[in-house]
mmCIF file of N, CA and C in Angstrom:
data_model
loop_
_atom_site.group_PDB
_atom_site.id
_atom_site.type_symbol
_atom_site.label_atom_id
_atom_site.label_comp_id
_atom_site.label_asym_id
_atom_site.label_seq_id
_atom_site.Cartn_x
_atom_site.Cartn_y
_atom_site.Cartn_z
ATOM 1 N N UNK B 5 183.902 92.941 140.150
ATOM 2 C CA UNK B 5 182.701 93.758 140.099
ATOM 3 C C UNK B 5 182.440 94.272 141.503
ATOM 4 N N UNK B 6 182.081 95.685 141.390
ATOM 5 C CA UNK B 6 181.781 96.311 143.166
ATOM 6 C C UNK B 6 180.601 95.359 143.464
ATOM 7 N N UNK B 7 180.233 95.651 144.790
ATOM 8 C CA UNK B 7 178.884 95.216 145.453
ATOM 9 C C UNK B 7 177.826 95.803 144.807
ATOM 10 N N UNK B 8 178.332 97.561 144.604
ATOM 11 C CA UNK B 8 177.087 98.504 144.281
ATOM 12 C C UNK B 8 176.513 97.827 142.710
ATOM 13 N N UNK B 9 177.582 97.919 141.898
ATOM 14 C CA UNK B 9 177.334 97.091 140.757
ATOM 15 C C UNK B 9 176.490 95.600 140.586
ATOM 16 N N UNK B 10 176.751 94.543 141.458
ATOM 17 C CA UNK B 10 176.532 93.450 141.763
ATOM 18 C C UNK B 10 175.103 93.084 142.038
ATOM 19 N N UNK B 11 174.772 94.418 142.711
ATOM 20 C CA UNK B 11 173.281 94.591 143.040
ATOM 21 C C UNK B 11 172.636 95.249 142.138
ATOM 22 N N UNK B 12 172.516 95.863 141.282
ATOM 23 C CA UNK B 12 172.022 96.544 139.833
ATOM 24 C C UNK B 12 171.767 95.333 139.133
ATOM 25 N N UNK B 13 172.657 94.581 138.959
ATOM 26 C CA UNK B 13 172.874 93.447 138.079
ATOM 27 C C UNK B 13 172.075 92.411 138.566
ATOM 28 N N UNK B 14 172.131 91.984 139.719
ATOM 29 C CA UNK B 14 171.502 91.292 140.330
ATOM 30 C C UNK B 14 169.971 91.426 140.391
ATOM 31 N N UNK B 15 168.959 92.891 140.379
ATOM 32 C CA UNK B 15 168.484 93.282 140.365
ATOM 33 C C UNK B 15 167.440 93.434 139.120
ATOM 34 N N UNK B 16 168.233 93.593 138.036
ATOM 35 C CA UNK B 16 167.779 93.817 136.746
ATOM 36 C C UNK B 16 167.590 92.084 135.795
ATOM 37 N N UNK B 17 168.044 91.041 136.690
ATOM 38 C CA UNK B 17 167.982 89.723 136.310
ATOM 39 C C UNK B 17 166.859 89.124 136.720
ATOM 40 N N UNK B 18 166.744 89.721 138.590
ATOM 41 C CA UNK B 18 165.886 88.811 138.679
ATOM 42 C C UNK B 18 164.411 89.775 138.500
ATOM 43 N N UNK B 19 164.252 91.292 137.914
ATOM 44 C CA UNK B 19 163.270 91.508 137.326
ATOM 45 C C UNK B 19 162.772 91.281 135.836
ATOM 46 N N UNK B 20 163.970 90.800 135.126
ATOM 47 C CA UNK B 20 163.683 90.143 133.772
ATOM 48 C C UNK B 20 162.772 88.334 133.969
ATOM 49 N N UNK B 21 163.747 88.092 135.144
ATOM 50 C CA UNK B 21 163.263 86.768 135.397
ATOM 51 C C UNK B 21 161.928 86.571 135.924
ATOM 52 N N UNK B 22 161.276 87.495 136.720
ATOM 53 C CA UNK B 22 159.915 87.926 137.531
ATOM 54 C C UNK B 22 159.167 88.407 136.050
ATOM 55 N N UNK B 23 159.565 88.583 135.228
ATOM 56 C CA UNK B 23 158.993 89.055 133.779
ATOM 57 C C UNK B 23 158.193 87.888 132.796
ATOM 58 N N UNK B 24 159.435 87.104 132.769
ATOM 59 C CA UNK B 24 159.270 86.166 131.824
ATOM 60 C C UNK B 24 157.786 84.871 132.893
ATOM 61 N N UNK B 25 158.243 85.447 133.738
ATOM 62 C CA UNK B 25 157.057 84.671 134.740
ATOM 63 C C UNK B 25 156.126 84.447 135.039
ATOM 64 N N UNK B 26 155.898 85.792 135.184
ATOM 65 C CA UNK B 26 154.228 86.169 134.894
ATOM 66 C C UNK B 26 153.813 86.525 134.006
ATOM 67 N N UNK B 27 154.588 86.263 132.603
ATOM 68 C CA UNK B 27 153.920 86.444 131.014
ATOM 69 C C UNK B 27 153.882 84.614 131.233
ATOM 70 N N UNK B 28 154.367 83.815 131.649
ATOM 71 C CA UNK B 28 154.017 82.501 131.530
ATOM 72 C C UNK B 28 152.900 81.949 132.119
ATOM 73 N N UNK B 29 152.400 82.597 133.649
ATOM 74 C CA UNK B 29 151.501 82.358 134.367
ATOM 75 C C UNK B 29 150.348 83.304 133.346
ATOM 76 N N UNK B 30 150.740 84.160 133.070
ATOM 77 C CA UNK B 30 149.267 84.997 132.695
ATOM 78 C C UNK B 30 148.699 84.035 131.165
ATOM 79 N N UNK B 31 149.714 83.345 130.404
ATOM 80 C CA UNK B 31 149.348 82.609 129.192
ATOM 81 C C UNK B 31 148.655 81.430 129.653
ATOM 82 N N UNK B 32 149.161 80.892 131.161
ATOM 83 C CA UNK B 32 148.848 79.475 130.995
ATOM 84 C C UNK B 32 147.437 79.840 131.811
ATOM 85 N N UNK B 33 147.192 80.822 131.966
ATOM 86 C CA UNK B 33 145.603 81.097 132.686
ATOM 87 C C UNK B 33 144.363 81.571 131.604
ATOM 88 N N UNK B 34 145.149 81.618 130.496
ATOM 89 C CA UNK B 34 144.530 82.358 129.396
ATOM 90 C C UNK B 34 143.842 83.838 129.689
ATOM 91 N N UNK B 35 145.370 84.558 129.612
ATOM 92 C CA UNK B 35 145.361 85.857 130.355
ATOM 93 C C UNK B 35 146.159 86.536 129.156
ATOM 94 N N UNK B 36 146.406 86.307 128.195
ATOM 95 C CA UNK B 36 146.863 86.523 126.892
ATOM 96 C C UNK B 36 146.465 88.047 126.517
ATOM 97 N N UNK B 37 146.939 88.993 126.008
ATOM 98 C CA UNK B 37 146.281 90.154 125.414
ATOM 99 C C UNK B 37 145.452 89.694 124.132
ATOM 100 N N UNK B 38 144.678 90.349 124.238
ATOM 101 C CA UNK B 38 143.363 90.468 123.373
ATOM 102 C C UNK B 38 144.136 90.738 121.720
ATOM 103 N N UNK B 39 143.484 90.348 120.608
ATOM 104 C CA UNK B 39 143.766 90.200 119.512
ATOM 105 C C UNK B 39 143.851 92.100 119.349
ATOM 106 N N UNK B 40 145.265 92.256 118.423
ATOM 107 C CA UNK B 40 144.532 94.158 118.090
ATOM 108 C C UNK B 40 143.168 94.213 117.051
ATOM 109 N N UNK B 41 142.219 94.815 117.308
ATOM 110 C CA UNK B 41 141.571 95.814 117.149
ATOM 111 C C UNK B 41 141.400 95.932 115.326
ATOM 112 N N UNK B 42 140.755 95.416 114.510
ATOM 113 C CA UNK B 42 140.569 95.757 113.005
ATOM 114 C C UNK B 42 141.241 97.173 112.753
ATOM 115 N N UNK B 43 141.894 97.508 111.494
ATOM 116 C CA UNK B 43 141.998 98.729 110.894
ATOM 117 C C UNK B 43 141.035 99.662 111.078
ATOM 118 N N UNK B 44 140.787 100.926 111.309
ATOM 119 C CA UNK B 44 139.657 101.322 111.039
ATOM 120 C C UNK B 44 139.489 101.794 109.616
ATOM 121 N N UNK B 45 138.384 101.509 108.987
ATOM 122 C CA UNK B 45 138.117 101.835 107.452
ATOM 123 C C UNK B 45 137.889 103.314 107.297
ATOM 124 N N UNK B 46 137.497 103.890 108.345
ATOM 125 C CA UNK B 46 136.877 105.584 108.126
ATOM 126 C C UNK B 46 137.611 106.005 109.089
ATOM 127 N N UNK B 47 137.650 107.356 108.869
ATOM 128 C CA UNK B 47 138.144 108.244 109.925
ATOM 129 C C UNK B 47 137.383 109.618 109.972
ATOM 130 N N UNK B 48 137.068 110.542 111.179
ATOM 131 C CA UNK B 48 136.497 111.416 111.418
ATOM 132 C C UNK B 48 137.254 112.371 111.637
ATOM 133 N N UNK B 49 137.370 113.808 110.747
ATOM 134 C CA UNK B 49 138.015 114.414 111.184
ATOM 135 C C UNK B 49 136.953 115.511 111.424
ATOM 136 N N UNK B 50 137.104 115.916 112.847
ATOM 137 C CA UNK B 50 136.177 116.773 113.767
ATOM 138 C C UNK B 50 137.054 118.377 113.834
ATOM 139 N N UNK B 51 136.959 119.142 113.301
ATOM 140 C CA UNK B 51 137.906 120.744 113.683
ATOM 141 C C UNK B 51 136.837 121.759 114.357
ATOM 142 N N UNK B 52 137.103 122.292 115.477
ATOM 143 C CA UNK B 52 136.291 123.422 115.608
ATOM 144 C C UNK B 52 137.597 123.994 116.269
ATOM 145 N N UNK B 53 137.578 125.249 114.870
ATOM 146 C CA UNK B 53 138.592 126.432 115.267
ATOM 147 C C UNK B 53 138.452 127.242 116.314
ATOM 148 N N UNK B 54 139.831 127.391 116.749
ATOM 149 C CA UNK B 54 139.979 128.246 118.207
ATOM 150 C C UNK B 54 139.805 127.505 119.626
ATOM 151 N N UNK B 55 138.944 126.137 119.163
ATOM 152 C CA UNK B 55 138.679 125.636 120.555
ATOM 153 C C UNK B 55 140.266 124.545 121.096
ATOM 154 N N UNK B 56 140.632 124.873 122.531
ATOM 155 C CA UNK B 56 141.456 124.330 123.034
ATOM 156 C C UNK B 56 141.037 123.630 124.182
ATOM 157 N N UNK B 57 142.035 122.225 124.770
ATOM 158 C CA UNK B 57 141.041 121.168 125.682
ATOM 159 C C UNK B 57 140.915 122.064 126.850
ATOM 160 N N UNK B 58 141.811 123.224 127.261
ATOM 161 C CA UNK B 58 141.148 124.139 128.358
ATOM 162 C C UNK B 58 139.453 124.659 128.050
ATOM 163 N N UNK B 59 139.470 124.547 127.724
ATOM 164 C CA UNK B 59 138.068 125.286 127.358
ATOM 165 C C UNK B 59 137.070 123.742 127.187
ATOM 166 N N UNK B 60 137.357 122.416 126.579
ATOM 167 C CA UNK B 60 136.501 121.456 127.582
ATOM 168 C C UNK B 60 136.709 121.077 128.522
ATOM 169 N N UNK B 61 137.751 121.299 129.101
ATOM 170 C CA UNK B 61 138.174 121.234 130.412
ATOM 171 C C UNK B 61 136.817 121.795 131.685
ATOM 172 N N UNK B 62 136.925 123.303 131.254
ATOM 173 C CA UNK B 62 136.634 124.320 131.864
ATOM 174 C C UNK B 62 134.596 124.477 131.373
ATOM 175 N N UNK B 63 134.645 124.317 130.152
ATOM 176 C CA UNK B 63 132.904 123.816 129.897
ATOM 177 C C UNK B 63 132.081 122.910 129.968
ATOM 178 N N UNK B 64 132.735 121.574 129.982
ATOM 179 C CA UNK B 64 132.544 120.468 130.032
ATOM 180 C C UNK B 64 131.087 120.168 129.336
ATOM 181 N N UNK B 65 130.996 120.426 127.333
ATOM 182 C CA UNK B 65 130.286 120.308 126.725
ATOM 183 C C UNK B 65 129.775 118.940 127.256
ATOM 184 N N UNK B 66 128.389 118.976 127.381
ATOM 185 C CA UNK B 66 127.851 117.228 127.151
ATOM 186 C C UNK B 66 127.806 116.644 125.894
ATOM 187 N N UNK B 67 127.677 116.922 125.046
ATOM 188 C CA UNK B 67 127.410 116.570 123.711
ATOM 189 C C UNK B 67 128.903 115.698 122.904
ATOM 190 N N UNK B 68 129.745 117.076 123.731
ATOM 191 C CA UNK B 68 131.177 116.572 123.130
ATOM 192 C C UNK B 68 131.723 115.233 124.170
ATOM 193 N N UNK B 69 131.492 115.507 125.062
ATOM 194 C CA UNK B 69 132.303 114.417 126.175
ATOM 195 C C UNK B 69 131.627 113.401 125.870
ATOM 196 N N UNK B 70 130.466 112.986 125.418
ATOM 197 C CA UNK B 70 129.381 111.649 125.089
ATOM 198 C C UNK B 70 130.306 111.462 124.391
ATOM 199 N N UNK B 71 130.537 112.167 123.140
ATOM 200 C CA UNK B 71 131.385 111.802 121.897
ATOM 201 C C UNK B 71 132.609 111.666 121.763
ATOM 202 N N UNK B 72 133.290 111.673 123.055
ATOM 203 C CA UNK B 72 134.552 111.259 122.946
ATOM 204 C C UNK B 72 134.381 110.018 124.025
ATOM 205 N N UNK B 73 133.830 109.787 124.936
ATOM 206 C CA UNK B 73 133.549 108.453 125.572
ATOM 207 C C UNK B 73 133.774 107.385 124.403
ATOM 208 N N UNK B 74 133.108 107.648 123.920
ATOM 209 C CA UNK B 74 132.758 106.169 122.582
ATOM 210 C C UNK B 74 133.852 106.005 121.195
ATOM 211 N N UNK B 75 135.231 107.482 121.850
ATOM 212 C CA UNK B 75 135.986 107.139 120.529
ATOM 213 C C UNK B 75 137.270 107.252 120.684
ATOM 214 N N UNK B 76 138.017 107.029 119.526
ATOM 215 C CA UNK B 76 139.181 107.128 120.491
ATOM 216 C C UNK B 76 139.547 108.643 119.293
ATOM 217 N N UNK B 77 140.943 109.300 119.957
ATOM 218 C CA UNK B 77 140.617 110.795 119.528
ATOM 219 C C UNK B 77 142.214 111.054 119.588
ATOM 220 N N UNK B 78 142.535 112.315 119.178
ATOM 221 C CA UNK B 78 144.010 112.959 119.060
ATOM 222 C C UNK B 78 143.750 114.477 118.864
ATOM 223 N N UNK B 79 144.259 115.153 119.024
ATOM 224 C CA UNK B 79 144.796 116.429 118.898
ATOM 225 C C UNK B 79 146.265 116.609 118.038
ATOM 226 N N UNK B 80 145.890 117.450 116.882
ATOM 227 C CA UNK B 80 146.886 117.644 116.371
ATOM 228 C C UNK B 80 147.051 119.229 115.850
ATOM 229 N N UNK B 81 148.455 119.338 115.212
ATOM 230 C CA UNK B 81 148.799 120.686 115.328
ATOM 231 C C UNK B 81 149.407 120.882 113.932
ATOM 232 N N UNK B 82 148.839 121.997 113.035
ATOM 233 C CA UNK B 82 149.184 121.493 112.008
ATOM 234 C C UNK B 82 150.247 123.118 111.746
ATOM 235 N N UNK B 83 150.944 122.486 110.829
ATOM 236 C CA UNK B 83 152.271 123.541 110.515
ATOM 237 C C UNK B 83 151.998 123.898 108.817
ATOM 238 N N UNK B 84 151.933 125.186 108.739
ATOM 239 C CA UNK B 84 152.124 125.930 107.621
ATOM 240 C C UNK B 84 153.206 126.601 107.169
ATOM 241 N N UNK B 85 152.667 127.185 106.134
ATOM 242 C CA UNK B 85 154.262 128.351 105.392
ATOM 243 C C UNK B 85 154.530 129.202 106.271
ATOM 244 N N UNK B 86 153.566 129.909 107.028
ATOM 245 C CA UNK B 86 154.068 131.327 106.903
ATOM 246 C C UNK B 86 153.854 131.184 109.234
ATOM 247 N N UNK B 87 154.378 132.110 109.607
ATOM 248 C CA UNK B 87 154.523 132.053 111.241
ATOM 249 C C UNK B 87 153.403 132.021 111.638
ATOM 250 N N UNK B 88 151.950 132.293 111.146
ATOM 251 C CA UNK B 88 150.827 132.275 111.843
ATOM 252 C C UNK B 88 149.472 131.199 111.075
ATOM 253 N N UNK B 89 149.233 130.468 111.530
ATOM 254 C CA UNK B 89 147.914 128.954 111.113
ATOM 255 C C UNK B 89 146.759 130.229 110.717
ATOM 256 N N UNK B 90 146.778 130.249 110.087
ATOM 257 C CA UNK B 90 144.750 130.791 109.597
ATOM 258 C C UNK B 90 144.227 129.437 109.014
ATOM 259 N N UNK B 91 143.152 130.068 109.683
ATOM 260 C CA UNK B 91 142.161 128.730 109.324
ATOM 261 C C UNK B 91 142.349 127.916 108.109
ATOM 262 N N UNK B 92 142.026 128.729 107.017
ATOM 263 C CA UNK B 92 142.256 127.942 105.516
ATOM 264 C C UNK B 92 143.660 127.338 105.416
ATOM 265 N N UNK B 93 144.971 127.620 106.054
ATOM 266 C CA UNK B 93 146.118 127.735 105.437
ATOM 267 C C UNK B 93 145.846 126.141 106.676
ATOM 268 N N UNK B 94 145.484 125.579 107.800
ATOM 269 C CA UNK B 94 145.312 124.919 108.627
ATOM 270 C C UNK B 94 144.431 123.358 107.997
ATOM 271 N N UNK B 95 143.943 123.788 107.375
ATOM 272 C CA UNK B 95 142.348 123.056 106.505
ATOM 273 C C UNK B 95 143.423 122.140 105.470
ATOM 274 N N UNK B 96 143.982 123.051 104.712
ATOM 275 C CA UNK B 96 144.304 122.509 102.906
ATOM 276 C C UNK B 96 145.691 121.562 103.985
ATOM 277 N N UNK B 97 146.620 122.190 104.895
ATOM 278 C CA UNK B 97 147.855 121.670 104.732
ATOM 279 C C UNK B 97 146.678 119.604 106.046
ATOM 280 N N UNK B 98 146.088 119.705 106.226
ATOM 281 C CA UNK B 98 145.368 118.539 106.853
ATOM 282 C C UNK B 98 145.529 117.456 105.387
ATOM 283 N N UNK B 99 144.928 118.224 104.676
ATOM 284 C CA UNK B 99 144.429 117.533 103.387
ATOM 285 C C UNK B 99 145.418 117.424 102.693
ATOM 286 N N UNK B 100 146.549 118.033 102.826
ATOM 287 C CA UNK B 100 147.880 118.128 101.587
ATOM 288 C C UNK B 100 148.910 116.942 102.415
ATOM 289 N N UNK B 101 148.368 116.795 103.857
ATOM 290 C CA UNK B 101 149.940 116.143 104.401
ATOM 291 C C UNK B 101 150.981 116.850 104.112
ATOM 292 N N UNK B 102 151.002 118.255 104.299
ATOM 293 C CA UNK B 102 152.420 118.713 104.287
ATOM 294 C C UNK B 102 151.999 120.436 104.515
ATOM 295 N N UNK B 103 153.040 120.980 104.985
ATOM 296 C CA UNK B 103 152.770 122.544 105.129
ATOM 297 C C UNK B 103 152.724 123.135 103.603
ATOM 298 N N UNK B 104 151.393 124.059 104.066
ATOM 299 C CA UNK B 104 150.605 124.144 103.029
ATOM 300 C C UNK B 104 150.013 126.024 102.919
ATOM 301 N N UNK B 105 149.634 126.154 102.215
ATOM 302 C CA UNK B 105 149.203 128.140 101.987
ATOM 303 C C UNK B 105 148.273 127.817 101.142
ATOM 304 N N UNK B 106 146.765 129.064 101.633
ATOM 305 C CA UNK B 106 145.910 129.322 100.490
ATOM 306 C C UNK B 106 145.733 130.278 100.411
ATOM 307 N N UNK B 107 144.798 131.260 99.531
ATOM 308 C CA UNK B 107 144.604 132.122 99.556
ATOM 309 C C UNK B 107 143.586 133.008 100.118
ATOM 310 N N UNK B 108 144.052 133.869 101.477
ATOM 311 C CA UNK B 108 142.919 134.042 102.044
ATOM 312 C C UNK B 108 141.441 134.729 101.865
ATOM 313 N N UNK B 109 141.169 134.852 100.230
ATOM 314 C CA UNK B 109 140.432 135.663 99.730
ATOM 315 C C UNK B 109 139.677 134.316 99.343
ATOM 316 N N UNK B 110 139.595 133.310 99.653
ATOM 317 C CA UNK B 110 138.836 132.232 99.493
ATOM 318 C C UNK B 110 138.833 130.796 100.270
ATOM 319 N N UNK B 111 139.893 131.547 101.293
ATOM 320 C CA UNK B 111 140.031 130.276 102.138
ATOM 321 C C UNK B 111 138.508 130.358 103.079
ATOM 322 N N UNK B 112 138.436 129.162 103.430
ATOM 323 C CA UNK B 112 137.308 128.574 104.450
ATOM 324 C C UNK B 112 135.969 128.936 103.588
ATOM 325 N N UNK B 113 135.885 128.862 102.184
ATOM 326 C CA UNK B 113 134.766 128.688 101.429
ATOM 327 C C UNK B 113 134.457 127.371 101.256
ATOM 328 N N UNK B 114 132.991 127.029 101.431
ATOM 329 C CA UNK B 114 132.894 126.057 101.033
ATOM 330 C C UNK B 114 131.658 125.401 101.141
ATOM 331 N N UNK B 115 130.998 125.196 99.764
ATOM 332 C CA UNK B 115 129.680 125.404 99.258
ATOM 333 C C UNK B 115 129.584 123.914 98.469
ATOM 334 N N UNK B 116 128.559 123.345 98.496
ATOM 335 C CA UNK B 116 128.068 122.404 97.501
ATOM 336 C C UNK B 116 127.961 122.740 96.414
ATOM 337 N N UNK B 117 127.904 122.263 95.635
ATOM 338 C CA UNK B 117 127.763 122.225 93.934
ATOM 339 C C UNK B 117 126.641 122.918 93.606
ATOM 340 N N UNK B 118 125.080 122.297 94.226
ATOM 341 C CA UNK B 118 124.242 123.286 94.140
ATOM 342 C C UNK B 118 123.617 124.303 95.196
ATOM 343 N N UNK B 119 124.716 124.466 95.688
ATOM 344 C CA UNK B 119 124.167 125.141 96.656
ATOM 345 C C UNK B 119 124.156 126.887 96.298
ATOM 346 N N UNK B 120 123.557 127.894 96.422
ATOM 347 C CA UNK B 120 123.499 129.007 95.813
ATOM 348 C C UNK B 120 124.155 130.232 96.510
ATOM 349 N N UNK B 121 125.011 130.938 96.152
ATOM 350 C CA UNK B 121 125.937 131.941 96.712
ATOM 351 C C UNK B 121 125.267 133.292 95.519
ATOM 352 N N UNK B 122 124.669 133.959 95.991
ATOM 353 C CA UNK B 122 124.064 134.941 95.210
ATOM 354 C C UNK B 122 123.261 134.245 94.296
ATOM 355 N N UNK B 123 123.947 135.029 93.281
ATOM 356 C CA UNK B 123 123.441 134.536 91.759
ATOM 357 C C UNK B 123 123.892 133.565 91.455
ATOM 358 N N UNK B 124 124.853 132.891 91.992
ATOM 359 C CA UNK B 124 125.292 131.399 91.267
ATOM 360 C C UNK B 124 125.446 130.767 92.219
ATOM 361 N N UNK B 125 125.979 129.193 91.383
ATOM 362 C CA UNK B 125 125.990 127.904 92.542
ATOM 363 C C UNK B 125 126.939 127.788 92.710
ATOM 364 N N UNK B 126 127.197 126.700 93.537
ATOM 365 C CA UNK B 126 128.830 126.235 94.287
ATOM 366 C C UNK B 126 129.437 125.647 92.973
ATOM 367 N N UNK B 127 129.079 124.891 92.119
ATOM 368 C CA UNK B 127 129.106 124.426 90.539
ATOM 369 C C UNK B 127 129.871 125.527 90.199
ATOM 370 N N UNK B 128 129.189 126.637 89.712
ATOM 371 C CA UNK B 128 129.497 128.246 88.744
ATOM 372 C C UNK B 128 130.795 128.730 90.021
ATOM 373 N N UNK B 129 130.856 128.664 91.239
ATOM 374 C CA UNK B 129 131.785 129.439 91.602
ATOM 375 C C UNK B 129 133.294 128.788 91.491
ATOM 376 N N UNK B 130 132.937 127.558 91.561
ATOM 377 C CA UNK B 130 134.002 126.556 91.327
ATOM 378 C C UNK B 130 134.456 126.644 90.057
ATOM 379 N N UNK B 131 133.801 126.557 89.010
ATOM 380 C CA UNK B 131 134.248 126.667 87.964
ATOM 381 C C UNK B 131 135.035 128.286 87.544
ATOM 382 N N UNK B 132 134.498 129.249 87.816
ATOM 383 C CA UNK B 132 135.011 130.300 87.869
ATOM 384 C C UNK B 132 136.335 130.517 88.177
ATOM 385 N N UNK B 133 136.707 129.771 89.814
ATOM 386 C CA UNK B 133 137.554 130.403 90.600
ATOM 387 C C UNK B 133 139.037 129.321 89.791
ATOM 388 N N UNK B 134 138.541 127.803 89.477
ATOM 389 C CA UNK B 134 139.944 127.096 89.003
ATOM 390 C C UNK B 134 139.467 126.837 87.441
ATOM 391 N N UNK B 135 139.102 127.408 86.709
ATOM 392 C CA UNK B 135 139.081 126.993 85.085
ATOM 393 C C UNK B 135 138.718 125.908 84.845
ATOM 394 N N UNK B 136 138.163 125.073 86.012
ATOM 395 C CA UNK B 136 137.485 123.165 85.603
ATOM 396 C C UNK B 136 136.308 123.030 85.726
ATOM 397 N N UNK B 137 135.720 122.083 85.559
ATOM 398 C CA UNK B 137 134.644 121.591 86.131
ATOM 399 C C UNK B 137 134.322 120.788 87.092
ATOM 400 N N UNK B 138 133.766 121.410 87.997
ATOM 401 C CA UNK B 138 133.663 120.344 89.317
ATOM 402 C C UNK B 138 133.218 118.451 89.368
#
């Protein structure tokens, strides 16, 4: 074995060995990592379209930064059918788990049951638009 080798080796032993060491010192001090963390039962999904972290970067909402202090958070990017995310086609494929298309003559509607859109309710438009009952 070269020297140059000898010392890599040498190197990578006695940082395994400096490893196992201070995971022994940190146990016998009761320095242990902390139990993980419960499942979480709920999840929040927060979207405000168009906004990118340059822009909290650069605004530095208070409202929002409180609300991410206290949580833990991700950014994600969601992939559709067709080369360009519109909102609705962005929304359904969240909810579908998988790349997804709607139709944009009704995408990003979205009304309560009784809630009133002209002459009718979110109930009557729903029923209208898929042949069921909500």
């Amino acid at each position: 074995m070269s020297a140059g080798r000898a010392a890599v080796v040498t190197s990578l032993l006695a940082a395994a060995v400096g490893g196992v060491l201070l995971a022994a010192t940190l146990e016998a001090r009761g320095a242990v990592a902390p139990a993980a963390p419960p499942p979480a039962e709920k999840v929040l999904v927060v979207s405000v379209p168009r906004l990118v972290w340059q822009d909290v970067a650069d605004q530095r909402p208070p409202a929002l930064l409180a609300f991410l202090a206290e949580s833990a958070y991700a950014s994600t990017s969601v992939r559709t059918i067709g080369p360009r995310t519109e909102l609705g086609d962005g929304y359904v494929t969240i909810g579908a788990g998988n790349a997804a298309k709607v139709d944009p003559a009704v995408a990003g509607r979205a009304v309560t049951a009784t809630e009133s859109v002209g002459s009718a309710s979110g109930a009557d438009l729903y029923r209208k638009t898929t042949g069921q009952a909500p």
